[in-house]
Amino acid sequence: MNYESVIGLEVHVQVKTVSKLFCSCPTSFGAPPNSNICPICAGYPGVLPVLNKKAVEAIVKTGLALTCRINLESIFARKQYFYPDLPKNYQISQYEKPVAEDGMLSLLSSNSSQKVRIRRIHLEEDAGKLLHTIGSLELEYSLVDLNRTGIPLMEIVSEPDLTSPKEAYEYLSTLKNILEYLEVSDCDMEKGSLRCDANVSLRPIGSQTLGNRVEIKNMNSFHGVQEAVTYEIKRQTEVLNSGNRVVQETRLWDSDQKETRVMRSKEEAHDYRYFPEPDLLPLKLEENWVEAIRAQLPELPEKKRKRFIEDYQLSEYDAAVLSSAPEMAHYFEKASSYLKSPLAPKIISNWITTELLGRLNTSNCPIEKGVISPEALAELVGLILNGTISGKIAKIVFEEMWSHNKFPKQIIQEKGLVQVSNEKEIEVWVLESISKNPKAVEEYKNGKEKAIGALVGYIMKISKGKANPDLVNQILKKKLA
Ligand code: ADP
Ligand code: MG
Ligand code: ZN
């Protein structure tokens, strides 16, 4: 039988706040173990949580950006389980009434406009971290670091609308992109500020009922999610083809062995004995406050991309690259704003995507650091457009801009790189080229148009690249005729 895969993702992102969700401990990364803690996040008896308004603001922003309904009243709940990294033996989360529900995310891939429904987004606190030492049997022990307990997380739960590992990857990169635009999270999987569990099931093609699902944990990159889901689809296909049933369970992804392994049977909601958190009032939001946040939402990547295509006539691809990070989009628009020519944005876009991004990537330098400022790039493109320098010379100038942090006009002055557009001067070069390359001249006259390339090449060489190529072609053709 042929099966189709059904995938739903649960994404936990750390909300970018200065302090924790229910106390004023700092959220800074990399502090010495157990230094960012207080009686509240360490779970001492009798202390009371106080909600961080900034975290609520961030989740409302996210909910609105993902076109969710914002619940003006939501409830915090205790999710209870025992684990040494959870000092209270419960996590404060949201269960029946989350902050945001029923949203939508359009996958930002170059060839589809697929939409994925967002089921819910809720706020919860993170647990701590265990460090396991591995030594001889008697010396084996684990250390508990509670710096992370109480750090605010948003859990973003999708409906099972994804149908392939590639779509799961695209969902995650689109989501990350949006969260970065909103500045609500760093989305850094390596620092643990974004984690993703993938739910995977199979069903016969065309069937509407969902099959038994497996939840996979422990992936440490988007690529890892894609690999784990791919593996799991293959494993479940084999299970079903051999006449067995898929067991509903939680499995761990092993990125070294490239396989998933059983961790535990899948827990059900009732295992957690959820109940409303008695130490917190229902969270009530004022409609005005929510609307004020809506009014301040930045332009999101999808919209920006469409605008770049319409306003600047960029290709789909260039628009996608330039809108992929807010800093890059800003850089592009800033540079374009200096030039009036309708041709400028396209040329600026080419310089960014080919020359600039390559160098930024290899030197691991963020674009906003401004090694080449938008003003400087605009000046360069302006000089190309008005014929002061050729595209070839521009590459030399660009290299100098990159390594010496100078403006193009200064470089051209210093290096004497101004393009020669004086017809008399070019004529001298043209005549020399004709007399020195009789063979090419002969071929050209015999109808081999390409032979002109050798004549142009010669001129570029003797003029050190400074001859205006359009004029060279024009004068050359006239003389040859
Ligand atoms: P839990 O917290 O127990 O994992 P949920 O019911 O909230 O519970 O489901 C979590 C995720 O699992 C959601 O992203 C949902 O889309 C996905 N999901 C639910 N059923 C299936 C299924 N049969 N196949 C694939 N994904 C599923
Ligand atoms: Mg789950
Ligand atoms: Zn604390």
Short mmCIF file of C-alpha atoms and ligand atoms in Angstrom, two decimals:
data_model
loop_
_atom_site.label_atom_id
_atom_site.label_comp_id
_atom_site.label_asym_id
_atom_site.label_seq_id
_atom_site.Cartn_x
_atom_site.Cartn_y
_atom_site.Cartn_z
CA MET A 1 0.00 0.00 0.00
CA ASN A 2 1.09 3.58 -0.57
CA TYR A 3 1.16 5.88 2.41
CA GLU A 4 1.29 9.61 2.85
CA SER A 5 3.10 11.20 5.73
CA VAL A 6 1.42 13.56 8.18
CA ILE A 7 3.60 15.85 10.27
CA GLY A 8 2.82 18.31 13.05
CA LEU A 9 5.48 20.35 14.82
CA GLU A 10 5.69 21.66 18.37
CA VAL A 11 8.21 24.46 18.59
CA HIS A 12 9.48 25.90 21.87
CA VAL A 13 11.17 29.24 21.58
CA GLN A 14 12.80 31.21 24.31
CA VAL A 15 11.17 34.61 24.56
CA LYS A 16 13.73 37.40 24.49
CA THR A 17 13.25 39.09 27.86
CA VAL A 18 15.69 40.54 30.38
CA SER A 19 14.19 38.63 33.29
CA LYS A 20 12.47 35.30 33.83
CA LEU A 21 8.75 34.58 33.46
CA PHE A 22 7.73 34.72 37.12
CA CYS A 23 10.68 36.29 38.96
CA SER A 24 13.28 38.97 38.33
CA CYS A 25 16.29 36.69 37.80
CA PRO A 26 18.28 37.49 34.64
CA THR A 27 17.93 35.27 31.56
CA SER A 28 21.54 35.73 30.41
CA PHE A 29 23.18 32.78 28.71
CA GLY A 30 26.43 31.24 29.95
CA ALA A 31 26.32 32.44 33.58
CA PRO A 32 27.98 30.13 36.18
CA PRO A 33 25.63 27.27 37.18
CA ASN A 34 22.94 28.19 39.70
CA SER A 35 23.89 31.86 39.77
CA ASN A 36 20.74 33.15 38.05
CA ILE A 37 18.32 31.77 40.61
CA CYS A 38 16.13 32.91 43.49
CA PRO A 39 13.62 31.24 45.83
CA ILE A 40 10.86 31.60 43.21
CA CYS A 41 12.53 29.86 40.26
CA ALA A 42 14.30 27.41 42.56
CA GLY A 43 10.87 26.26 43.68
CA TYR A 44 10.99 27.07 47.39
CA PRO A 45 7.68 26.50 49.16
CA GLY A 46 5.47 29.47 49.82
CA VAL A 47 6.81 31.87 47.21
CA LEU A 48 4.52 33.47 44.65
CA PRO A 49 5.00 33.93 40.91
CA VAL A 50 4.54 37.36 39.30
CA LEU A 51 4.00 37.41 35.54
CA ASN A 52 6.49 39.21 33.26
CA LYS A 53 4.57 41.67 31.06
CA LYS A 54 7.26 41.71 28.37
CA ALA A 55 6.77 37.99 27.80
CA VAL A 56 3.05 38.52 27.35
CA GLU A 57 3.74 41.31 24.89
CA ALA A 58 6.00 39.02 22.88
CA ILE A 59 3.48 36.19 22.64
CA VAL A 60 0.70 38.58 21.64
CA LYS A 61 2.97 40.00 18.94
CA THR A 62 3.74 36.50 17.70
CA GLY A 63 0.10 35.46 17.80
CA LEU A 64 -0.93 38.49 15.77
CA ALA A 65 1.87 37.98 13.23
CA LEU A 66 0.68 34.40 12.74
CA THR A 67 -2.90 35.67 12.33
CA CYS A 68 -4.12 33.96 15.50
CA ARG A 69 -7.12 34.90 17.57
CA ILE A 70 -5.85 36.48 20.79
CA ASN A 71 -7.79 35.29 23.82
CA LEU A 72 -8.44 38.31 26.01
CA GLU A 73 -8.61 35.91 28.90
CA SER A 74 -6.25 32.98 29.26
CA ILE A 75 -5.43 30.66 32.12
CA PHE A 76 -2.14 29.38 33.52
CA ALA A 77 -2.11 25.72 34.50
CA ARG A 78 0.15 23.37 36.41
CA LYS A 79 1.57 20.57 34.34
CA GLN A 80 2.79 18.02 36.83
CA TYR A 81 5.58 15.55 36.47
CA PHE A 82 8.63 14.49 38.39
CA TYR A 83 12.09 15.13 37.07
CA PRO A 84 15.23 16.37 38.89
CA ASP A 85 15.45 19.48 36.68
CA LEU A 86 11.98 20.61 37.79
CA PRO A 87 12.27 21.76 41.42
CA LYS A 88 8.55 22.46 41.96
CA ASN A 89 7.51 19.12 40.43
CA TYR A 90 5.23 21.07 38.15
CA GLN A 91 5.74 23.45 35.29
CA ILE A 92 3.55 26.52 34.97
CA SER A 93 2.12 26.36 31.47
CA GLN A 94 -1.18 26.99 29.75
CA TYR A 95 -3.56 24.22 28.88
CA GLU A 96 -7.24 24.80 28.18
CA LYS A 97 -7.02 28.49 27.36
CA PRO A 98 -3.78 29.60 25.74
CA VAL A 99 -3.02 33.20 24.76
CA ALA A 100 -3.35 32.59 21.02
CA GLU A 101 -5.22 30.10 18.83
CA ASP A 102 -6.15 29.32 15.23
CA GLY A 103 -3.45 30.98 13.18
CA MET A 104 -1.81 30.42 9.86
CA LEU A 105 1.69 30.41 8.44
CA SER A 106 2.48 30.52 4.71
CA LEU A 107 5.59 28.55 3.89
CA LEU A 108 8.28 30.79 2.44
CA SER A 109 9.68 28.51 -0.19
CA SER A 110 10.46 29.50 -3.71
CA ASN A 111 7.91 27.21 -5.34
CA SER A 112 4.87 26.88 -3.16
CA SER A 113 2.38 29.04 -1.37
CA GLN A 114 1.34 26.34 1.04
CA LYS A 115 -0.33 27.30 4.26
CA VAL A 116 -0.01 25.52 7.60
CA ARG A 117 -2.56 26.05 10.32
CA ILE A 118 -1.29 27.03 13.75
CA ARG A 119 -3.31 25.33 16.47
CA ARG A 120 -2.17 27.31 19.48
CA ILE A 121 0.58 29.37 21.08
CA HIS A 122 0.97 29.37 24.82
CA LEU A 123 3.38 30.68 27.45
CA GLU A 124 5.25 28.44 29.83
CA GLU A 125 8.35 28.35 31.98
CA ASP A 126 11.43 26.35 31.07
CA ALA A 127 12.90 23.62 33.28
CA GLY A 128 16.53 23.40 34.42
CA LYS A 129 19.40 21.48 32.96
CA LEU A 130 21.08 18.25 34.06
CA LEU A 131 24.76 17.58 33.46
CA HIS A 132 25.57 13.90 33.56
CA THR A 133 29.08 12.86 34.43
CA ILE A 134 30.29 9.57 33.17
CA GLY A 135 32.86 7.87 35.38
CA SER A 136 33.24 4.61 37.22
CA LEU A 137 29.97 3.20 38.51
CA GLU A 138 30.19 4.52 42.10
CA LEU A 139 31.24 7.98 40.88
CA GLU A 140 28.52 8.47 38.32
CA TYR A 141 26.35 11.39 39.22
CA SER A 142 24.36 14.22 37.70
CA LEU A 143 24.57 17.93 38.40
CA VAL A 144 21.57 20.23 38.39
CA ASP A 145 21.76 23.75 36.99
CA LEU A 146 18.63 25.81 37.61
CA ASN A 147 19.68 28.90 35.62
CA ARG A 148 17.16 28.00 32.95
CA THR A 149 14.22 27.26 35.24
CA GLY A 150 11.61 29.91 34.83
CA ILE A 151 12.95 31.29 31.55
CA PRO A 152 9.93 32.23 29.41
CA LEU A 153 9.09 29.97 26.50
CA MET A 154 6.43 30.17 23.84
CA GLU A 155 5.17 26.87 22.54
CA ILE A 156 3.91 27.14 18.99
CA VAL A 157 1.90 24.10 17.95
CA SER A 158 1.00 23.45 14.33
CA GLU A 159 -1.89 21.38 13.03
CA PRO A 160 -0.73 18.16 11.30
CA ASP A 161 -0.70 19.93 7.92
CA LEU A 162 2.85 19.23 6.81
CA THR A 163 3.29 16.41 4.35
CA SER A 164 7.04 15.97 3.85
CA PRO A 165 10.37 16.37 5.66
CA LYS A 166 11.22 19.24 3.31
CA GLU A 167 8.03 21.08 4.27
CA ALA A 168 8.89 20.57 7.93
CA TYR A 169 12.22 22.24 7.24
CA GLU A 170 10.55 25.10 5.37
CA TYR A 171 8.04 25.57 8.16
CA LEU A 172 10.83 25.95 10.69
CA SER A 173 12.86 28.38 8.61
CA THR A 174 9.80 30.49 7.83
CA LEU A 175 8.83 30.56 11.49
CA LYS A 176 12.35 31.46 12.58
CA ASN A 177 12.41 34.22 10.01
CA ILE A 178 9.16 35.69 11.35
CA LEU A 179 10.26 35.44 14.99
CA GLU A 180 13.51 37.20 14.16
CA TYR A 181 11.64 39.95 12.35
CA LEU A 182 9.44 40.39 15.41
CA GLU A 183 12.53 40.43 17.64
CA VAL A 184 10.80 38.12 20.10
CA SER A 185 13.44 35.38 20.11
CA ASP A 186 17.01 34.68 19.04
CA CYS A 187 15.91 31.30 17.69
CA ASP A 188 19.35 29.85 18.28
CA MET A 189 19.05 26.06 18.44
CA GLU A 190 22.62 25.72 19.67
CA LYS A 191 21.94 27.89 22.71
CA GLY A 192 18.70 26.04 23.29
CA SER A 193 16.55 29.07 22.51
CA LEU A 194 14.60 27.07 19.91
CA ARG A 195 13.62 23.43 20.26
CA CYS A 196 11.36 21.37 18.09
CA ASP A 197 9.48 18.11 18.59
CA ALA A 198 8.15 16.46 15.46
CA ASN A 199 5.02 14.33 15.37
CA VAL A 200 4.90 11.89 12.50
CA SER A 201 2.26 9.44 11.32
CA LEU A 202 1.35 7.67 8.11
CA ARG A 203 -1.99 6.94 6.49
CA PRO A 204 -3.07 5.32 3.25
CA ILE A 205 -3.10 7.93 0.47
CA GLY A 206 -6.52 9.54 0.28
CA SER A 207 -7.55 8.50 3.78
CA GLN A 208 -8.88 11.26 6.03
CA THR A 209 -8.29 9.58 9.39
CA LEU A 210 -5.01 10.15 11.15
CA GLY A 211 -2.74 7.23 11.89
CA ASN A 212 -0.95 6.54 15.18
CA ARG A 213 1.72 9.14 15.71
CA VAL A 214 5.22 9.04 17.03
CA GLU A 215 6.72 12.06 18.72
CA ILE A 216 10.43 12.62 18.03
CA LYS A 217 12.64 14.69 20.30
CA ASN A 218 16.29 15.63 20.57
CA MET A 219 17.01 17.19 17.18
CA ASN A 220 19.56 19.97 17.36
CA SER A 221 19.16 21.66 13.99
CA PHE A 222 16.48 22.21 11.33
CA HIS A 223 18.42 19.86 9.13
CA GLY A 224 18.31 17.31 11.96
CA VAL A 225 14.50 17.63 12.07
CA GLN A 226 14.34 16.95 8.35
CA GLU A 227 16.60 13.90 8.70
CA ALA A 228 14.75 12.53 11.73
CA VAL A 229 11.36 12.86 10.02
CA THR A 230 12.73 11.21 6.87
CA TYR A 231 14.04 8.32 8.94
CA GLU A 232 10.81 7.98 10.86
CA ILE A 233 8.66 7.89 7.71
CA LYS A 234 10.81 5.08 6.36
CA ARG A 235 10.67 3.17 9.66
CA GLN A 236 6.89 3.47 9.94
CA THR A 237 6.45 2.44 6.31
CA GLU A 238 8.39 -0.74 7.03
CA VAL A 239 6.37 -1.41 10.18
CA LEU A 240 3.09 -1.05 8.29
CA ASN A 241 4.27 -3.03 5.27
CA SER A 242 5.21 -5.93 7.49
CA GLY A 243 1.63 -6.03 8.76
CA ASN A 244 2.28 -4.46 12.16
CA ARG A 245 0.86 -1.35 13.81
CA VAL A 246 2.77 1.81 14.63
CA VAL A 247 3.04 2.13 18.39
CA GLN A 248 2.18 5.56 19.77
CA GLU A 249 5.39 6.54 21.56
CA THR A 250 8.08 9.13 22.08
CA ARG A 251 11.37 8.43 20.31
CA LEU A 252 14.74 10.13 20.52
CA TRP A 253 16.72 11.13 17.46
CA ASP A 254 20.34 9.99 17.52
CA SER A 255 22.21 12.29 15.17
CA ASP A 256 25.34 10.10 15.16
CA GLN A 257 23.62 6.83 14.34
CA LYS A 258 21.02 8.67 12.23
CA GLU A 259 18.10 6.77 13.72
CA THR A 260 15.26 7.22 16.20
CA ARG A 261 15.03 5.05 19.31
CA VAL A 262 12.21 4.42 21.78
CA MET A 263 12.34 6.72 24.78
CA ARG A 264 9.01 6.08 26.46
CA SER A 265 5.41 5.38 25.63
CA LYS A 266 3.65 8.60 24.67
CA GLU A 267 2.17 10.29 27.70
CA GLU A 268 -1.39 11.55 27.51
CA ALA A 269 -2.63 14.90 28.78
CA HIS A 270 -4.34 13.25 31.76
CA ASP A 271 -0.98 11.90 32.92
CA TYR A 272 -0.03 15.45 33.83
CA ARG A 273 -3.06 16.10 36.04
CA TYR A 274 -3.34 19.65 34.72
CA PHE A 275 -5.25 22.09 36.89
CA PRO A 276 -5.52 25.90 36.91
CA GLU A 277 -2.55 27.52 38.66
CA PRO A 278 -4.00 28.78 41.95
CA ASP A 279 -1.18 31.30 42.49
CA LEU A 280 -1.93 33.27 39.31
CA LEU A 281 -5.07 35.10 38.33
CA PRO A 282 -6.52 34.53 34.88
CA LEU A 283 -4.51 36.63 32.43
CA LYS A 284 -6.75 39.42 31.17
CA LEU A 285 -5.68 41.56 28.26
CA GLU A 286 -7.21 44.82 27.24
CA GLU A 287 -8.31 45.03 23.66
CA ASN A 288 -6.68 48.46 23.27
CA TRP A 289 -3.39 47.08 24.43
CA VAL A 290 -3.58 44.22 21.92
CA GLU A 291 -4.53 46.63 19.14
CA ALA A 292 -1.60 48.89 20.01
CA ILE A 293 0.71 45.91 19.55
CA ARG A 294 -0.96 45.06 16.25
CA ALA A 295 -0.41 48.62 15.04
CA GLN A 296 3.29 48.33 15.75
CA LEU A 297 3.90 45.02 13.98
CA PRO A 298 6.77 45.35 11.51
CA GLU A 299 6.34 44.47 7.86
CA LEU A 300 6.78 40.70 7.76
CA PRO A 301 9.04 38.79 5.34
CA GLU A 302 6.30 37.54 3.02
CA LYS A 303 4.87 41.01 2.54
CA LYS A 304 8.28 42.57 2.17
CA ARG A 305 9.22 40.05 -0.46
CA LYS A 306 6.13 40.84 -2.51
CA ARG A 307 6.78 44.56 -2.18
CA PHE A 308 10.40 44.15 -3.31
CA ILE A 309 9.18 42.37 -6.44
CA GLU A 310 6.57 45.02 -7.19
CA ASP A 311 8.40 48.19 -6.19
CA TYR A 312 11.91 47.33 -7.31
CA GLN A 313 11.24 44.77 -10.06
CA LEU A 314 13.46 42.23 -8.37
CA SER A 315 13.28 38.55 -9.28
CA GLU A 316 11.52 36.14 -6.89
CA TYR A 317 14.89 34.77 -5.90
CA ASP A 318 16.58 38.11 -5.20
CA ALA A 319 13.54 39.35 -3.30
CA ALA A 320 13.58 36.19 -1.15
CA VAL A 321 17.28 36.55 -0.38
CA LEU A 322 17.05 40.24 0.44
CA SER A 323 14.00 39.89 2.65
CA SER A 324 15.37 36.89 4.54
CA ALA A 325 16.75 39.07 7.34
CA PRO A 326 15.50 42.47 8.46
CA GLU A 327 19.02 43.92 8.49
CA MET A 328 19.63 42.87 4.92
CA ALA A 329 16.29 44.23 3.73
CA HIS A 330 17.07 47.49 5.46
CA TYR A 331 20.52 47.63 3.88
CA PHE A 332 19.10 47.08 0.40
CA GLU A 333 16.38 49.71 0.77
CA LYS A 334 18.77 52.20 2.28
CA ALA A 335 21.27 51.79 -0.57
CA SER A 336 18.49 52.03 -3.17
CA SER A 337 17.17 55.23 -1.62
CA TYR A 338 20.30 57.15 -2.67
CA LEU A 339 19.81 56.62 -6.39
CA LYS A 340 17.01 57.80 -8.64
CA SER A 341 17.60 55.57 -11.66
CA PRO A 342 14.97 52.81 -11.98
CA LEU A 343 17.84 50.48 -12.90
CA ALA A 344 19.64 51.05 -9.61
CA PRO A 345 17.81 48.63 -7.26
CA LYS A 346 18.37 45.65 -9.53
CA ILE A 347 22.10 46.44 -9.80
CA ILE A 348 22.38 47.06 -6.06
CA SER A 349 20.62 43.76 -5.44
CA ASN A 350 23.14 41.98 -7.69
CA TRP A 351 26.09 43.47 -5.85
CA ILE A 352 24.63 42.46 -2.50
CA THR A 353 23.73 38.90 -3.43
CA THR A 354 26.89 38.11 -5.37
CA GLU A 355 29.84 40.18 -4.12
CA LEU A 356 28.82 41.37 -0.67
CA LEU A 357 27.07 38.33 0.83
CA GLY A 358 29.85 36.00 -0.25
CA ARG A 359 32.44 38.07 1.57
CA LEU A 360 30.24 38.60 4.63
CA ASN A 361 29.66 34.85 4.90
CA THR A 362 33.29 33.83 4.59
CA SER A 363 34.40 36.41 7.13
CA ASN A 364 31.39 35.71 9.36
CA CYS A 365 30.56 39.38 9.53
CA PRO A 366 26.99 40.68 9.92
CA ILE A 367 25.79 43.06 7.21
CA GLU A 368 24.68 45.66 9.77
CA LYS A 369 28.27 46.10 10.88
CA GLY A 370 28.59 48.17 7.73
CA VAL A 371 32.05 47.14 6.46
CA ILE A 372 30.70 48.48 3.20
CA SER A 373 28.00 50.98 4.06
CA PRO A 374 24.80 51.30 2.00
CA GLU A 375 25.99 54.82 1.06
CA ALA A 376 29.28 53.48 -0.29
CA LEU A 377 27.61 50.74 -2.33
CA ALA A 378 25.11 53.24 -3.73
CA GLU A 379 27.99 55.51 -4.72
CA LEU A 380 29.65 52.63 -6.56
CA VAL A 381 26.48 51.74 -8.43
CA GLY A 382 25.94 55.41 -9.26
CA LEU A 383 29.41 55.56 -10.82
CA ILE A 384 28.65 52.49 -12.94
CA LEU A 385 25.32 53.94 -14.05
CA ASN A 386 26.77 57.29 -15.12
CA GLY A 387 29.61 55.62 -16.98
CA THR A 388 32.47 56.81 -14.78
CA ILE A 389 33.67 53.25 -14.33
CA SER A 390 32.98 50.00 -16.13
CA GLY A 391 31.56 46.92 -14.42
CA LYS A 392 35.00 45.37 -14.56
CA ILE A 393 36.72 48.29 -12.84
CA ALA A 394 33.87 48.34 -10.33
CA LYS A 395 34.96 44.89 -9.15
CA ILE A 396 38.45 46.20 -8.44
CA VAL A 397 37.00 49.21 -6.63
CA PHE A 398 34.69 46.94 -4.64
CA GLU A 399 37.62 44.83 -3.49
CA GLU A 400 39.34 48.00 -2.23
CA MET A 401 36.16 49.15 -0.51
CA TRP A 402 35.95 45.82 1.27
CA SER A 403 39.54 45.72 2.44
CA HIS A 404 40.22 49.40 3.12
CA ASN A 405 36.85 50.77 4.12
CA LYS A 406 37.06 53.66 1.65
CA PHE A 407 34.48 55.29 -0.58
CA PRO A 408 34.59 54.44 -4.30
CA LYS A 409 35.25 58.01 -5.48
CA GLN A 410 38.34 58.21 -3.32
CA ILE A 411 39.62 54.85 -4.58
CA ILE A 412 39.07 55.83 -8.20
CA GLN A 413 40.94 59.09 -7.64
CA GLU A 414 43.84 57.43 -5.90
CA LYS A 415 44.18 54.62 -8.40
CA GLY A 416 43.37 56.62 -11.51
CA LEU A 417 40.59 54.21 -12.47
CA VAL A 418 38.21 56.63 -14.16
CA GLN A 419 36.74 55.17 -17.29
CA VAL A 420 37.94 56.76 -20.51
CA SER A 421 35.02 57.94 -22.61
CA ASN A 422 36.94 60.40 -24.75
CA GLU A 423 36.40 59.32 -28.37
CA LYS A 424 39.75 60.62 -29.59
CA GLU A 425 41.65 58.60 -26.99
CA ILE A 426 39.63 55.49 -27.71
CA GLU A 427 40.17 55.90 -31.45
CA VAL A 428 43.95 55.72 -30.90
CA TRP A 429 43.52 52.40 -29.03
CA VAL A 430 41.13 51.10 -31.68
CA LEU A 431 43.58 51.82 -34.50
CA GLU A 432 46.42 50.19 -32.60
CA SER A 433 44.30 47.09 -31.99
CA ILE A 434 43.37 46.83 -35.67
CA SER A 435 46.98 47.12 -36.80
CA LYS A 436 48.29 44.63 -34.21
CA ASN A 437 45.61 41.95 -34.79
CA PRO A 438 45.40 41.43 -38.55
CA LYS A 439 44.15 37.86 -38.17
CA ALA A 440 41.13 38.85 -36.09
CA VAL A 441 40.39 41.67 -38.51
CA GLU A 442 40.51 39.22 -41.42
CA GLU A 443 38.18 36.77 -39.68
CA TYR A 444 35.74 39.51 -38.76
CA LYS A 445 35.62 40.70 -42.35
CA ASN A 446 34.93 37.10 -43.43
CA GLY A 447 31.79 37.14 -41.36
CA LYS A 448 33.00 35.71 -38.05
CA GLU A 449 31.46 38.29 -35.75
CA LYS A 450 32.94 36.78 -32.64
CA ALA A 451 36.43 37.70 -33.77
CA ILE A 452 35.74 41.23 -32.58
CA GLY A 453 36.21 39.93 -29.04
CA ALA A 454 39.96 39.64 -29.54
CA LEU A 455 40.14 43.25 -30.73
CA VAL A 456 38.12 44.52 -27.75
CA GLY A 457 40.21 42.40 -25.40
CA TYR A 458 43.40 43.97 -26.73
CA ILE A 459 42.03 47.47 -26.15
CA MET A 460 40.98 46.60 -22.60
CA LYS A 461 44.46 45.32 -21.95
CA ILE A 462 46.33 48.38 -23.22
CA SER A 463 43.85 50.74 -21.55
CA LYS A 464 44.15 48.78 -18.27
CA GLY A 465 40.41 48.16 -18.33
CA LYS A 466 39.60 51.85 -18.42
CA ALA A 467 38.20 52.16 -21.95
CA ASN A 468 34.43 52.59 -22.01
CA PRO A 469 33.32 49.23 -23.50
CA ASP A 470 30.25 50.60 -25.28
CA LEU A 471 32.27 53.27 -27.03
CA VAL A 472 35.04 50.80 -27.87
CA ASN A 473 32.54 48.52 -29.61
CA GLN A 474 30.92 51.39 -31.43
CA ILE A 475 34.15 52.95 -32.72
CA LEU A 476 35.69 49.58 -33.53
CA LYS A 477 32.73 48.56 -35.67
CA LYS A 478 32.78 51.90 -37.46
CA LYS A 479 36.48 51.62 -38.26
CA LEU A 480 36.21 47.99 -39.39
CA ALA A 481 33.31 48.88 -41.67
P1 ADP B 1 1.05 16.51 22.85
O1 ADP B 1 1.41 17.68 23.69
O2 ADP B 1 0.62 15.33 23.63
O3 ADP B 1 2.17 16.13 21.94
P2 ADP B 1 -1.08 17.52 20.91
O4 ADP B 1 -2.35 16.78 20.74
O5 ADP B 1 -1.20 18.96 21.25
O6 ADP B 1 -0.22 16.90 22.01
O7 ADP B 1 -0.31 17.36 19.53
C1 ADP B 1 0.88 17.88 19.33
C2 ADP B 1 1.26 17.89 17.87
O8 ADP B 1 1.07 16.64 17.25
C3 ADP B 1 0.55 18.92 17.04
O9 ADP B 1 1.53 19.63 16.34
C4 ADP B 1 -0.28 18.09 16.08
O10 ADP B 1 -0.36 18.72 14.83
C5 ADP B 1 0.51 16.82 15.98
N1 ADP B 1 -0.30 15.64 15.68
C6 ADP B 1 -1.40 15.23 16.33
N2 ADP B 1 -1.84 14.07 15.80
C7 ADP B 1 -0.99 13.74 14.79
C8 ADP B 1 -0.88 12.65 13.86
N3 ADP B 1 -1.75 11.64 13.87
N4 ADP B 1 0.14 12.68 12.99
C9 ADP B 1 1.03 13.67 12.99
N5 ADP B 1 0.99 14.69 13.83
C10 ADP B 1 0.00 14.74 14.73
MG MG B 2 4.01 16.81 22.17
ZN ZN B 3 14.36 33.55 40.04
#
